[in-house]
Tab-separated table of C-alpha atoms and ligand atoms in Angstrom:
chain	number	residue	atom	x	y	z
F	1	MET	CA	14.756	-35.179	20.053
F	2	ALA	CA	14.594	-32.411	17.436
F	3	ASN	CA	11.139	-31.063	16.541
F	4	SER	CA	9.800	-32.671	13.372
F	5	TYR	CA	7.982	-30.685	10.680
F	6	LEU	CA	5.812	-32.234	8.020
F	7	VAL	CA	6.758	-30.515	4.743
F	8	LYS	CA	3.648	-29.735	2.692
F	9	PRO	CA	4.855	-28.008	-0.510
F	10	ASP	CA	2.255	-25.887	-2.280
F	11	VAL	CA	3.220	-25.806	-5.962
F	12	ASP	CA	0.476	-23.340	-6.829
F	13	PHE	CA	1.801	-20.964	-4.160
F	14	VAL	CA	5.284	-21.074	-5.759
F	15	LYS	CA	3.747	-20.337	-9.178
F	16	GLN	CA	1.860	-17.367	-7.785
F	17	LEU	CA	4.949	-15.949	-6.064
F	18	LYS	CA	6.785	-16.189	-9.372
F	19	ALA	CA	3.930	-14.417	-11.153
F	20	MET	CA	3.940	-11.630	-8.536
F	21	GLY	CA	7.608	-10.717	-9.056
F	22	GLY	CA	9.474	-13.583	-7.326
F	23	GLU	CA	10.381	-15.461	-10.525
F	24	THR	CA	14.046	-15.827	-9.440
F	25	LEU	CA	13.343	-17.653	-6.180
F	26	LYS	CA	14.537	-21.068	-7.427
F	27	LYS	CA	18.035	-19.699	-8.069
F	28	CYS	CA	18.855	-19.497	-4.355
F	29	TYR	CA	21.478	-22.009	-3.161
F	30	GLN	CA	21.325	-21.065	0.525
F	31	CYS	CA	24.672	-19.321	0.967
F	32	ALA	CA	23.119	-16.941	3.573
F	33	THR	CA	24.898	-13.844	2.232
F	34	CYS	CA	21.523	-12.069	2.154
F	35	SER	CA	20.879	-12.551	5.871
F	36	VAL	CA	24.371	-11.297	6.677
F	37	VAL	CA	24.146	-8.120	4.601
F	38	CYS	CA	20.561	-7.186	5.472
F	39	PRO	CA	20.861	-4.024	7.597
F	40	ILE	CA	17.437	-4.507	9.181
F	41	SER	CA	17.352	-8.195	10.054
F	42	PRO	CA	17.740	-9.093	13.758
F	43	ASP	CA	20.731	-11.240	14.807
F	44	GLU	CA	18.527	-14.033	16.079
F	45	LYS	CA	16.724	-16.059	13.376
F	46	PRO	CA	17.627	-13.495	10.702
F	47	PHE	CA	15.848	-13.093	7.377
F	48	PRO	CA	15.651	-13.465	4.352
F	49	ARG	CA	17.548	-16.766	3.833
F	50	LYS	CA	15.056	-18.852	5.818
F	51	GLU	CA	12.223	-17.236	3.838
F	52	MET	CA	14.003	-18.139	0.596
F	53	ILE	CA	14.046	-21.834	1.624
F	54	ALA	CA	10.366	-21.659	2.506
F	55	ALA	CA	9.569	-19.966	-0.832
F	56	GLN	CA	11.488	-22.599	-2.809
F	57	TRP	CA	9.643	-25.375	-1.035
F	58	GLY	CA	6.277	-23.686	-1.351
F	59	LEU	CA	5.816	-23.589	2.430
F	60	LYS	CA	2.967	-21.133	2.418
F	61	ASP	CA	2.252	-21.443	6.151
F	62	ARG	CA	5.860	-20.399	6.899
F	63	LEU	CA	5.580	-17.233	4.822
F	64	VAL	CA	2.028	-15.928	4.968
F	65	GLY	CA	1.703	-14.695	8.542
F	66	ASN	CA	5.465	-14.443	9.024
F	67	MET	CA	6.216	-11.046	10.607
F	68	ASP	CA	9.794	-11.060	9.223
F	69	VAL	CA	8.459	-10.800	5.672
F	70	TRP	CA	7.001	-7.445	6.740
F	71	LEU	CA	10.025	-6.191	8.637
F	72	CYS	CA	11.837	-6.195	5.279
F	73	HIS	CA	11.731	-2.716	3.683
F	74	HIS	CA	12.653	-3.903	0.172
F	75	CYS	CA	15.918	-1.964	0.208
F	76	ASN	CA	17.554	-4.631	-1.991
F	77	ASP	CA	20.924	-4.670	-0.220
F	78	CYS	CA	20.510	-8.456	-0.101
F	79	SER	CA	19.682	-8.710	-3.815
F	80	THR	CA	22.745	-6.658	-4.740
F	81	TYR	CA	25.066	-9.039	-2.939
F	82	CYS	CA	23.272	-12.306	-3.756
F	83	PRO	CA	25.809	-14.338	-5.784
F	84	ARG	CA	23.043	-16.202	-7.606
F	85	GLY	CA	20.798	-13.330	-8.677
F	86	ALA	CA	17.936	-14.864	-6.672
F	87	LYS	CA	16.643	-11.362	-5.782
F	88	PRO	CA	15.523	-12.127	-2.210
F	89	GLY	CA	14.214	-8.550	-1.833
F	90	ASP	CA	11.815	-9.090	-4.733
F	91	VAL	CA	10.810	-12.538	-3.454
F	92	LEU	CA	9.830	-11.077	-0.077
F	93	ASN	CA	7.985	-8.296	-1.894
F	94	ALA	CA	6.027	-10.972	-3.795
F	95	VAL	CA	5.217	-12.770	-0.521
F	96	ARG	CA	3.847	-9.519	0.895
F	97	ALA	CA	1.717	-8.966	-2.219
F	98	TYR	CA	0.394	-12.527	-1.922
F	99	SER	CA	-0.291	-12.071	1.807
F	100	ILE	CA	-2.305	-8.885	1.229
F	101	GLN	CA	-4.594	-10.859	-1.109
F	102	GLU	CA	-4.730	-13.766	1.337
F	103	TYR	CA	-5.958	-11.598	4.226
F	104	ALA	CA	-8.282	-9.371	2.227
F	105	TRP	CA	-11.983	-9.913	1.727
F	106	PRO	CA	-13.909	-10.372	-0.615
F	107	LYS	CA	-11.615	-12.819	-2.389
F	108	TRP	CA	-12.806	-12.068	-5.956
F	109	LEU	CA	-11.740	-8.441	-5.592
F	110	ALA	CA	-8.497	-9.457	-3.890
F	111	LYS	CA	-7.730	-11.630	-6.928
F	112	ILE	CA	-8.458	-9.086	-9.661
F	113	VAL	CA	-6.662	-6.055	-8.151
F	114	PRO	CA	-3.152	-7.512	-8.672
F	115	ASP	CA	-4.059	-9.154	-11.987
F	116	PRO	CA	-2.886	-7.094	-15.010
F	117	ARG	CA	-5.716	-8.539	-17.131
F	118	PHE	CA	-8.324	-6.625	-15.132
F	119	TRP	CA	-6.999	-3.055	-14.856
F	120	TRP	CA	-9.718	-1.872	-17.256
F	121	LEU	CA	-12.456	-3.470	-15.117
F	122	LEU	CA	-11.189	-1.686	-11.986
F	123	LEU	CA	-11.487	1.640	-13.816
F	124	ALA	CA	-14.808	0.705	-15.432
F	125	ILE	CA	-16.487	0.057	-12.049
F	126	PRO	CA	-16.369	3.711	-10.826
F	127	VAL	CA	-17.131	5.035	-14.330
F	128	ALA	CA	-20.276	2.876	-14.436
F	129	ILE	CA	-21.316	3.898	-10.908
F	130	PHE	CA	-20.836	7.614	-11.656
F	131	VAL	CA	-22.690	7.422	-14.964
F	132	LEU	CA	-25.573	5.516	-13.378
F	133	ILE	CA	-25.871	8.105	-10.612
F	134	LEU	CA	-25.260	11.261	-12.648
F	135	GLY	CA	-27.149	10.258	-15.806
F	136	PRO	CA	-30.677	9.898	-14.384
F	137	ALA	CA	-30.136	13.044	-12.255
F	138	GLY	CA	-29.406	14.997	-15.476
F	139	TYR	CA	-25.815	15.932	-14.651
F	140	LEU	CA	-23.873	14.286	-17.484
F	141	LYS	CA	-23.228	17.449	-19.476
F	142	ILE	CA	-20.830	20.401	-19.375
F	143	PRO	CA	-22.550	23.155	-17.343
F	144	GLU	CA	-22.796	26.718	-18.645
F	145	GLY	CA	-21.093	29.725	-17.007
F	146	GLU	CA	-18.354	29.970	-14.365
F	147	ILE	CA	-16.649	26.624	-13.690
F	148	GLU	CA	-17.944	25.074	-10.483
F	149	PHE	CA	-17.338	21.363	-10.159
F	150	ALA	CA	-20.366	21.024	-7.889
F	151	LYS	CA	-22.570	21.972	-10.873
F	152	PHE	CA	-21.192	18.964	-12.768
F	153	PHE	CA	-20.921	16.446	-9.909
F	154	PRO	CA	-22.909	17.686	-6.861
F	155	THR	CA	-20.956	17.494	-3.604
F	156	LEU	CA	-23.812	15.627	-1.943
F	157	LEU	CA	-23.605	12.856	-4.568
F	158	ILE	CA	-19.819	12.681	-4.125
F	159	ASP	CA	-20.275	12.296	-0.389
F	160	ILE	CA	-22.991	9.664	-0.843
F	161	ILE	CA	-20.418	7.599	-2.765
F	162	PHE	CA	-17.189	8.375	-0.910
F	163	VAL	CA	-18.240	8.691	2.738
F	164	PRO	CA	-19.439	5.036	2.947
F	165	LEU	CA	-16.244	3.955	1.171
F	166	ALA	CA	-14.078	5.762	3.727
F	167	THR	CA	-16.086	5.103	6.873
F	168	PHE	CA	-17.516	1.635	6.224
F	169	TRP	CA	-15.809	-0.217	3.367
F	170	ILE	CA	-12.148	0.472	4.201
F	171	PRO	CA	-12.521	-0.166	7.981
F	172	LEU	CA	-14.559	-3.340	7.303
F	173	VAL	CA	-12.082	-4.891	4.848
F	174	PHE	CA	-9.046	-3.846	6.857
F	175	GLY	CA	-10.732	-4.952	10.107
F	176	ILE	CA	-11.160	-8.493	8.738
F	177	GLY	CA	-7.599	-8.522	7.345
F	178	ILE	CA	-6.033	-7.108	10.518
F	179	TYR	CA	-7.767	-9.680	12.744
F	180	ARG	CA	-6.546	-12.567	10.575
F	181	PHE	CA	-3.066	-11.100	10.145
F	182	VAL	CA	-2.324	-10.348	13.801
F	183	THR	CA	-3.662	-13.763	14.870
F	184	ASP	CA	-1.448	-15.452	12.269
F	185	ILE	CA	1.786	-13.560	12.942
F	186	HIS	CA	1.394	-14.276	16.659
F	187	LYS	CA	0.801	-18.006	16.040
F	188	ASN	CA	3.717	-18.153	13.607
F	189	ALA	CA	6.103	-16.235	15.901
F	190	VAL	CA	5.295	-18.462	18.886
F	191	ALA	CA	5.683	-21.636	16.778
F	192	GLU	CA	9.046	-20.474	15.392
F	193	GLY	CA	10.368	-19.300	18.772
F	194	LYS	CA	10.529	-15.639	17.693
F	195	SER	CA	8.186	-14.384	20.412
F	196	LYS	CA	8.958	-14.242	24.111
F	197	ARG	CA	5.234	-13.825	24.804
F	198	PRO	CA	2.971	-16.842	24.297
F	199	ASP	CA	-0.163	-14.742	24.890
F	200	LEU	CA	-1.602	-11.985	22.700
F	201	ASN	CA	-2.496	-9.156	25.043
F	202	ILE	CA	-4.353	-6.540	22.990
F	203	PRO	CA	-3.771	-3.470	25.260
F	204	ASP	CA	-0.017	-4.248	25.340
F	205	PHE	CA	-0.001	-4.800	21.597
F	206	LEU	CA	-1.656	-1.400	21.066
F	207	LYS	CA	1.092	0.177	23.207
F	208	SER	CA	3.597	-1.417	20.803
F	209	VAL	CA	1.763	0.229	17.890
F	210	LEU	CA	2.282	3.602	19.581
F	211	CYS	CA	5.929	2.823	20.228
F	212	VAL	CA	6.606	2.077	16.570
F	213	LEU	CA	4.900	5.186	15.162
F	214	PRO	CA	7.952	7.510	15.470
F	215	THR	CA	10.029	5.014	13.445
F	216	ILE	CA	7.359	4.855	10.752
F	217	LEU	CA	6.706	8.593	10.597
F	218	SER	CA	10.425	9.340	10.337
F	219	HIS	CA	11.049	6.414	7.949
F	220	ARG	CA	14.159	5.731	10.029
F	221	LYS	CA	14.553	2.182	8.682
F	222	PHE	CA	15.140	3.462	5.148
F	223	SER	CA	18.266	5.274	6.279
F	224	ASP	CA	19.752	1.910	7.361
F	225	CYS	CA	19.703	0.852	3.696
F	226	THR	CA	22.652	1.281	1.359
F	227	GLU	CA	21.375	0.448	-2.121
F	228	ASN	CA	18.000	2.174	-2.059
F	229	LYS	CA	18.702	4.992	0.388
F	230	ASP	CA	17.205	7.511	-2.027
F	231	ARG	CA	13.756	5.935	-1.554
F	232	TYR	CA	13.696	7.675	1.837
F	233	ILE	CA	12.778	11.138	0.467
F	234	SER	CA	10.155	9.894	-2.008
F	235	HIS	CA	8.412	7.705	0.589
F	236	LEU	CA	8.442	10.502	3.151
F	237	LEU	CA	6.962	12.977	0.639
F	238	VAL	CA	4.200	10.557	-0.345
F	239	LEU	CA	3.359	9.674	3.262
F	240	PHE	CA	3.144	13.278	4.473
F	241	SER	CA	1.290	14.531	1.409
F	242	PHE	CA	-1.361	11.847	1.949
F	243	LEU	CA	-1.597	12.913	5.599
F	244	GLY	CA	-1.956	16.545	4.428
F	245	LEU	CA	-4.714	15.625	1.971
F	246	PHE	CA	-6.457	13.626	4.685
F	247	VAL	CA	-6.490	16.733	6.929
F	248	VAL	CA	-7.707	18.880	3.993
F	249	THR	CA	-10.591	16.519	3.166
F	250	ASN	CA	-11.772	16.505	6.769
F	251	CYS	CA	-11.506	20.307	7.074
F	252	PHE	CA	-13.571	20.813	3.899
F	253	PHE	CA	-16.129	18.321	5.172
F	254	VAL	CA	-16.487	20.321	8.409
F	255	ALA	CA	-16.574	23.625	6.460
F	256	LEU	CA	-19.341	22.366	4.193
F	257	TYR	CA	-21.616	20.424	6.521
F	258	ILE	CA	-21.009	21.995	9.932
F	259	LEU	CA	-19.955	25.574	9.174
F	260	GLN	CA	-22.118	25.670	6.023
F	261	ILE	CA	-19.418	27.333	3.874
F	262	PRO	CA	-19.705	25.957	0.320
F	263	GLY	CA	-16.765	26.097	-2.136
F	264	PRO	CA	-14.993	26.944	-4.309
F	265	TYR	CA	-12.519	28.341	-1.790
F	266	SER	CA	-9.998	31.095	-2.562
F	267	LEU	CA	-6.379	30.186	-3.327
F	268	GLY	CA	-5.286	32.076	-0.187
F	269	ASN	CA	-7.464	29.961	2.102
F	270	PRO	CA	-5.035	28.156	4.502
F	271	ILE	CA	-6.678	24.780	3.904
F	272	LYS	CA	-6.475	25.339	0.161
F	273	VAL	CA	-2.784	26.251	0.589
F	274	LEU	CA	-2.231	22.977	2.483
F	275	ALA	CA	-4.117	21.109	-0.281
F	276	ASN	CA	-1.932	22.616	-3.009
F	277	ILE	CA	1.329	22.043	-1.106
F	278	SER	CA	0.294	18.424	-0.431
F	279	ALA	CA	-0.595	17.893	-4.107
F	280	VAL	CA	2.761	19.251	-5.319
F	281	ALA	CA	4.635	17.205	-2.664
F	282	LEU	CA	2.741	14.098	-3.776
F	283	LEU	CA	3.618	14.740	-7.416
F	284	ILE	CA	7.315	15.194	-6.587
F	285	GLY	CA	7.253	12.076	-4.373
F	286	VAL	CA	5.691	9.897	-7.084
F	287	VAL	CA	8.025	11.184	-9.804
F	288	LEU	CA	11.003	10.437	-7.524
F	289	MET	CA	9.620	6.958	-6.868
F	290	ILE	CA	9.357	6.307	-10.597
F	291	SER	CA	12.860	7.579	-11.303
F	292	ASN	CA	14.285	5.516	-8.394
F	293	ARG	CA	12.650	2.380	-9.736
F	294	LEU	CA	13.863	3.001	-13.272
F	295	LYS	CA	17.473	3.642	-12.197
F	296	ASP	CA	19.853	0.988	-13.414
F	297	ARG	CA	21.075	-0.794	-10.276
F	298	GLY	CA	22.380	-3.855	-12.059
F	299	GLU	CA	20.577	-6.977	-13.103
F	300	ASN	CA	20.260	-8.278	-9.516
F	301	VAL	CA	17.783	-5.579	-8.556
F	302	GLY	CA	14.357	-5.745	-10.179
F	303	LYS	CA	12.333	-2.696	-11.231
F	304	GLY	CA	9.106	-3.895	-9.619
F	305	SER	CA	6.088	-5.966	-10.570
F	306	TYR	CA	2.743	-4.931	-12.068
F	307	TYR	CA	1.413	-4.812	-8.499
F	308	ASP	CA	3.980	-2.142	-7.535
F	309	TRP	CA	3.568	-0.142	-10.730
F	310	SER	CA	-0.226	-0.196	-10.730
F	311	LEU	CA	-0.263	1.717	-7.432
F	312	ILE	CA	2.350	4.196	-8.636
F	313	TYR	CA	0.353	4.885	-11.811
F	314	LEU	CA	-2.872	5.189	-9.837
F	315	VAL	CA	-1.365	7.802	-7.500
F	316	LEU	CA	0.235	9.574	-10.462
F	317	GLY	CA	-3.132	9.652	-12.269
F	318	LEU	CA	-4.805	10.924	-9.110
F	319	VAL	CA	-2.405	13.788	-8.497
F	320	VAL	CA	-2.000	14.839	-12.145
F	321	THR	CA	-5.780	14.981	-12.725
F	322	GLY	CA	-6.202	16.798	-9.385
F	323	ILE	CA	-3.682	19.484	-10.304
F	324	LEU	CA	-4.971	19.774	-13.890
F	325	SER	CA	-8.572	20.113	-12.653
F	326	GLU	CA	-7.499	23.097	-10.600
F	327	LEU	CA	-5.386	24.686	-13.357
F	328	THR	CA	-7.995	24.254	-16.103
F	329	ARG	CA	-10.655	25.644	-13.767
F	330	LEU	CA	-8.529	28.730	-13.109
F	331	ALA	CA	-7.854	29.033	-16.870
F	332	HIS	CA	-11.639	28.889	-17.541
F	333	LEU	CA	-11.491	25.842	-19.835
F	334	PRO	CA	-14.771	24.059	-19.043
F	335	GLY	CA	-14.536	21.571	-21.941
F	336	ILE	CA	-11.278	20.228	-20.448
F	337	ALA	CA	-11.736	20.947	-16.727
F	338	TYR	CA	-14.952	18.937	-16.206
F	339	PRO	CA	-13.794	15.714	-17.957
F	340	ILE	CA	-10.461	15.889	-16.073
F	341	TYR	CA	-12.343	16.335	-12.820
F	342	PHE	CA	-14.446	13.270	-13.687
F	343	ALA	CA	-11.239	11.264	-14.290
F	344	HIS	CA	-9.856	12.574	-10.988
F	345	LEU	CA	-12.881	11.244	-9.114
F	346	VAL	CA	-12.467	7.878	-10.874
F	347	PHE	CA	-8.891	7.680	-9.539
F	348	VAL	CA	-9.994	8.752	-6.042
F	349	PHE	CA	-12.647	6.024	-6.090
F	350	CYS	CA	-10.044	3.432	-7.155
F	351	LEU	CA	-7.681	4.505	-4.388
F	352	PHE	CA	-10.397	4.250	-1.713
F	353	ALA	CA	-12.217	1.130	-2.944
F	354	TYR	CA	-9.109	-0.943	-3.737
F	355	LEU	CA	-6.885	0.380	-0.933
F	356	PRO	CA	-7.045	-2.770	1.265
F	357	PHE	CA	-6.078	-4.919	-1.771
F	358	SER	CA	-3.410	-2.665	-3.222
F	359	LYS	CA	0.260	-2.267	-2.415
F	360	LEU	CA	-0.724	0.688	-0.210
F	361	ALA	CA	-2.111	-1.834	2.305
F	362	HIS	CA	1.510	-2.511	3.269
F	363	LEU	CA	1.324	0.680	5.339
F	364	VAL	CA	-1.144	-1.062	7.651
F	365	TYR	CA	0.341	-4.570	7.632
F	366	ARG	CA	3.960	-3.453	8.019
F	367	THR	CA	2.995	-1.141	10.891
F	368	LEU	CA	1.311	-4.072	12.651
F	369	ALA	CA	4.237	-6.428	12.001
F	370	MET	CA	6.739	-3.859	13.279
F	371	ALA	CA	4.537	-3.322	16.338
F	372	TYR	CA	4.309	-7.066	16.903
F	373	SER	CA	8.078	-7.336	16.622
F	374	ARG	CA	8.324	-4.916	19.583
F	375	TYR	CA	5.503	-6.648	21.434
F	376	SER	CA	7.188	-10.039	21.067
F	377	GLU	CA	10.514	-8.502	22.140
F	378	ARG	CA	12.149	-9.505	18.845
F	379	GLU	CA	13.186	-5.850	18.535
F	380	PRO	CA	13.409	-3.196	21.267
F	381	CYS	CA	10.890	-0.369	21.441
F	382	ASP	CA	12.464	2.771	19.960
A	401	SF4	S1	19.035	-15.565	-1.800
A	401	SF4	FE1	21.073	-15.364	-2.652
A	401	SF4	S2	22.285	-14.577	-0.955
A	401	SF4	FE2	20.414	-15.406	-0.065
A	401	SF4	S3	20.888	-17.496	0.477
A	401	SF4	FE3	20.025	-17.535	-1.574
A	401	SF4	S4	21.752	-17.463	-2.942
A	401	SF4	FE4	22.512	-16.821	-0.959
A	402	SF4	S1	15.374	-6.156	0.820
A	402	SF4	FE1	16.590	-5.062	2.352
A	402	SF4	S2	15.380	-5.249	4.226
A	402	SF4	FE2	14.614	-6.756	2.797
A	402	SF4	S3	15.709	-8.614	3.310
A	402	SF4	FE3	16.823	-7.601	1.665
A	402	SF4	S4	18.356	-6.378	2.672
A	402	SF4	FE4	16.846	-6.930	4.205
């Protein structure tokens, strides 16, 4: 006898998917063209047609915690060929955005980050924190003399705010999300017959994470795409510039607190050179991302939701204020340099504090899903 499945449609879930960029999902009439043209989908139980049925029926438990939703790289080959304009690529993107909120904690923050009504509140939080810390300490004024950002916002105060964000907040929120996510994708894969391993062996799973890293670092999957192939360069630039800035931040931390060498550092300093190269690469990467999204690829391919754009604008704000802080400092323009530096720190705070709720969280969740796909033997290890 065939397995029976009690259909429990979640109308609110469908509404939320539509609000997050999947408004075309009801147009699908199940022709399966999308699953045939997808260059990434495995032959067995391919996506995204089955996900489109689940989305139309509001089958939340079939989508949230479904590793296939994360194997999709949003290349939009499927959307281009969909005869109904159902935009399956955008629907899967909306499911991922919903899933990030579902796994994140605390829920109130997870709800306001993707909500366009609250962008001002997300910016107001760091502004209020900075003003409350700097004001009573007497720092909220433009300092006299040579421009030194530490005179305006002492490095110790920056570290008091940002070190706990990086070492406690981000690992805590991601830790909770990762535990829930991996448990769910395993349960879902076993239930749907996509995993050859009924157990979840953590050491073996971690080996799968290592095995998938070369694919992620080289962005190999993007080159399988036809429609959005040009996203390859922009994504690679953004990924490696963030890695460069991560190295730079840690080197400056060691220089300041262990080697006791305070800034500002000369432009010829190798770490400073890496910082400047990373900043320029990030700027080029973001501008390419914006131009790729704005390209006219026909009405079947969407230009992205608020959730996608809010991250792009945040990173753009971060890199532009970072570069302008440096240039206005070198040009000795204190009245402009200090306020821009303040804005830069606001953007850095937003990136750190809202990272596990933002689109950038897909880096973590997609890595885990791709690793699980290898672990479950749905795809071979590269
Ligand atoms: S999303 Fe489009 S291509 Fe895919 S099954 Fe539905 S109608 Fe066909
Ligand atoms: S967007 Fe690309 S990767 Fe995702 S399902 Fe469509 S064709 Fe496949």
